[in-house]
Short mmCIF file of C-alpha atoms in Angstrom, two decimals:
data_model
loop_
_atom_site.label_atom_id
_atom_site.label_comp_id
_atom_site.label_asym_id
_atom_site.label_seq_id
_atom_site.Cartn_x
_atom_site.Cartn_y
_atom_site.Cartn_z
CA MET A 7 6.51 13.92 -4.79
CA SER A 8 5.48 10.42 -5.35
CA CYS A 9 3.93 9.03 -8.58
CA TRP A 10 0.65 8.43 -6.69
CA GLU A 11 0.47 11.98 -5.77
CA ILE A 12 1.20 13.48 -9.14
CA LEU A 13 -1.52 11.36 -10.48
CA GLY A 14 -3.73 12.28 -7.60
CA ILE A 15 -4.72 8.58 -6.93
CA PRO A 16 -4.16 6.23 -3.92
CA GLU A 17 -1.32 4.04 -3.48
CA HIS A 18 -1.50 0.67 -4.86
CA SER A 19 -4.29 1.63 -7.35
CA ASP A 20 -4.90 -0.84 -10.18
CA ALA A 21 -3.96 -0.39 -13.89
CA ALA A 22 -7.39 0.77 -15.02
CA ALA A 23 -7.44 3.62 -12.12
CA ILE A 24 -3.83 4.55 -13.21
CA ARG A 25 -4.76 4.91 -17.01
CA HIS A 26 -7.98 6.85 -16.02
CA ALA A 27 -6.14 9.34 -13.76
CA TYR A 28 -3.41 9.73 -16.48
CA ALA A 29 -5.96 10.46 -19.39
CA GLU A 30 -7.63 12.99 -16.82
CA LYS A 31 -4.55 14.83 -16.04
CA THR A 32 -3.30 15.04 -19.74
CA ARG A 33 -6.28 17.21 -20.29
CA THR A 34 -4.94 19.98 -18.30
CA CYS A 35 -1.26 19.27 -18.92
CA HIS A 36 -0.27 19.76 -22.54
CA PRO A 37 3.16 18.70 -23.81
CA GLU A 38 3.49 21.77 -25.90
CA GLU A 39 2.38 24.13 -23.05
CA ASP A 40 4.37 22.49 -20.14
CA PRO A 41 6.83 20.19 -21.24
CA GLU A 42 8.42 19.80 -17.89
CA GLY A 43 4.93 19.10 -16.18
CA PHE A 44 4.04 16.71 -18.95
CA ASP A 45 7.34 14.78 -18.46
CA LYS A 46 6.89 14.45 -14.73
CA LEU A 47 3.23 13.27 -15.32
CA HIS A 48 4.36 10.74 -17.93
CA THR A 49 7.04 9.52 -15.59
CA ALA A 50 4.71 9.00 -12.78
CA PHE A 51 2.32 7.10 -15.07
CA GLN A 52 5.28 4.92 -16.20
CA GLU A 53 6.20 4.24 -12.47
CA ALA A 54 2.94 3.74 -11.37
CA THR A 55 1.94 1.27 -14.27
CA GLN A 56 5.37 -0.83 -13.43
CA TYR A 57 4.25 -0.97 -9.95
CA ALA A 58 0.92 -2.34 -10.76
CA ARG A 59 2.34 -5.02 -13.10
CA ARG A 60 4.68 -6.11 -10.40
CA SER A 61 1.85 -6.26 -7.97
CA ARG A 62 -0.23 -8.33 -10.19
CA ARG A 63 2.43 -10.69 -10.85
CA SER A 64 3.32 -11.35 -7.22
CA ALA A 65 -0.29 -11.43 -6.01
CA PRO A 66 -1.48 -14.94 -5.19
CA ALA A 67 -3.63 -16.76 -7.35
CA ALA A 68 -7.31 -16.72 -6.54
CA PRO A 69 -8.43 -19.95 -5.10
CA LYS A 70 -10.36 -22.34 -7.73
CA PRO A 71 -13.85 -23.06 -6.75
CA GLU A 72 -14.78 -26.57 -5.53
CA LYS A 73 -16.75 -28.79 -7.75
#
């Protein structure tokens, strides 16, 4: 299962969407009650966040408006 499927968001979501999905999922997946499930969720969050950072760095800069 991909990190996107675990978080329940579309592939290539931005960092804000990733954080929001993670926050929503942590409400139902507690580390004390389901340590293995929480570990998978946290790992998915880290993978998605790293992907979003790499994508943002490699994205072309927005063109500057002409004067």
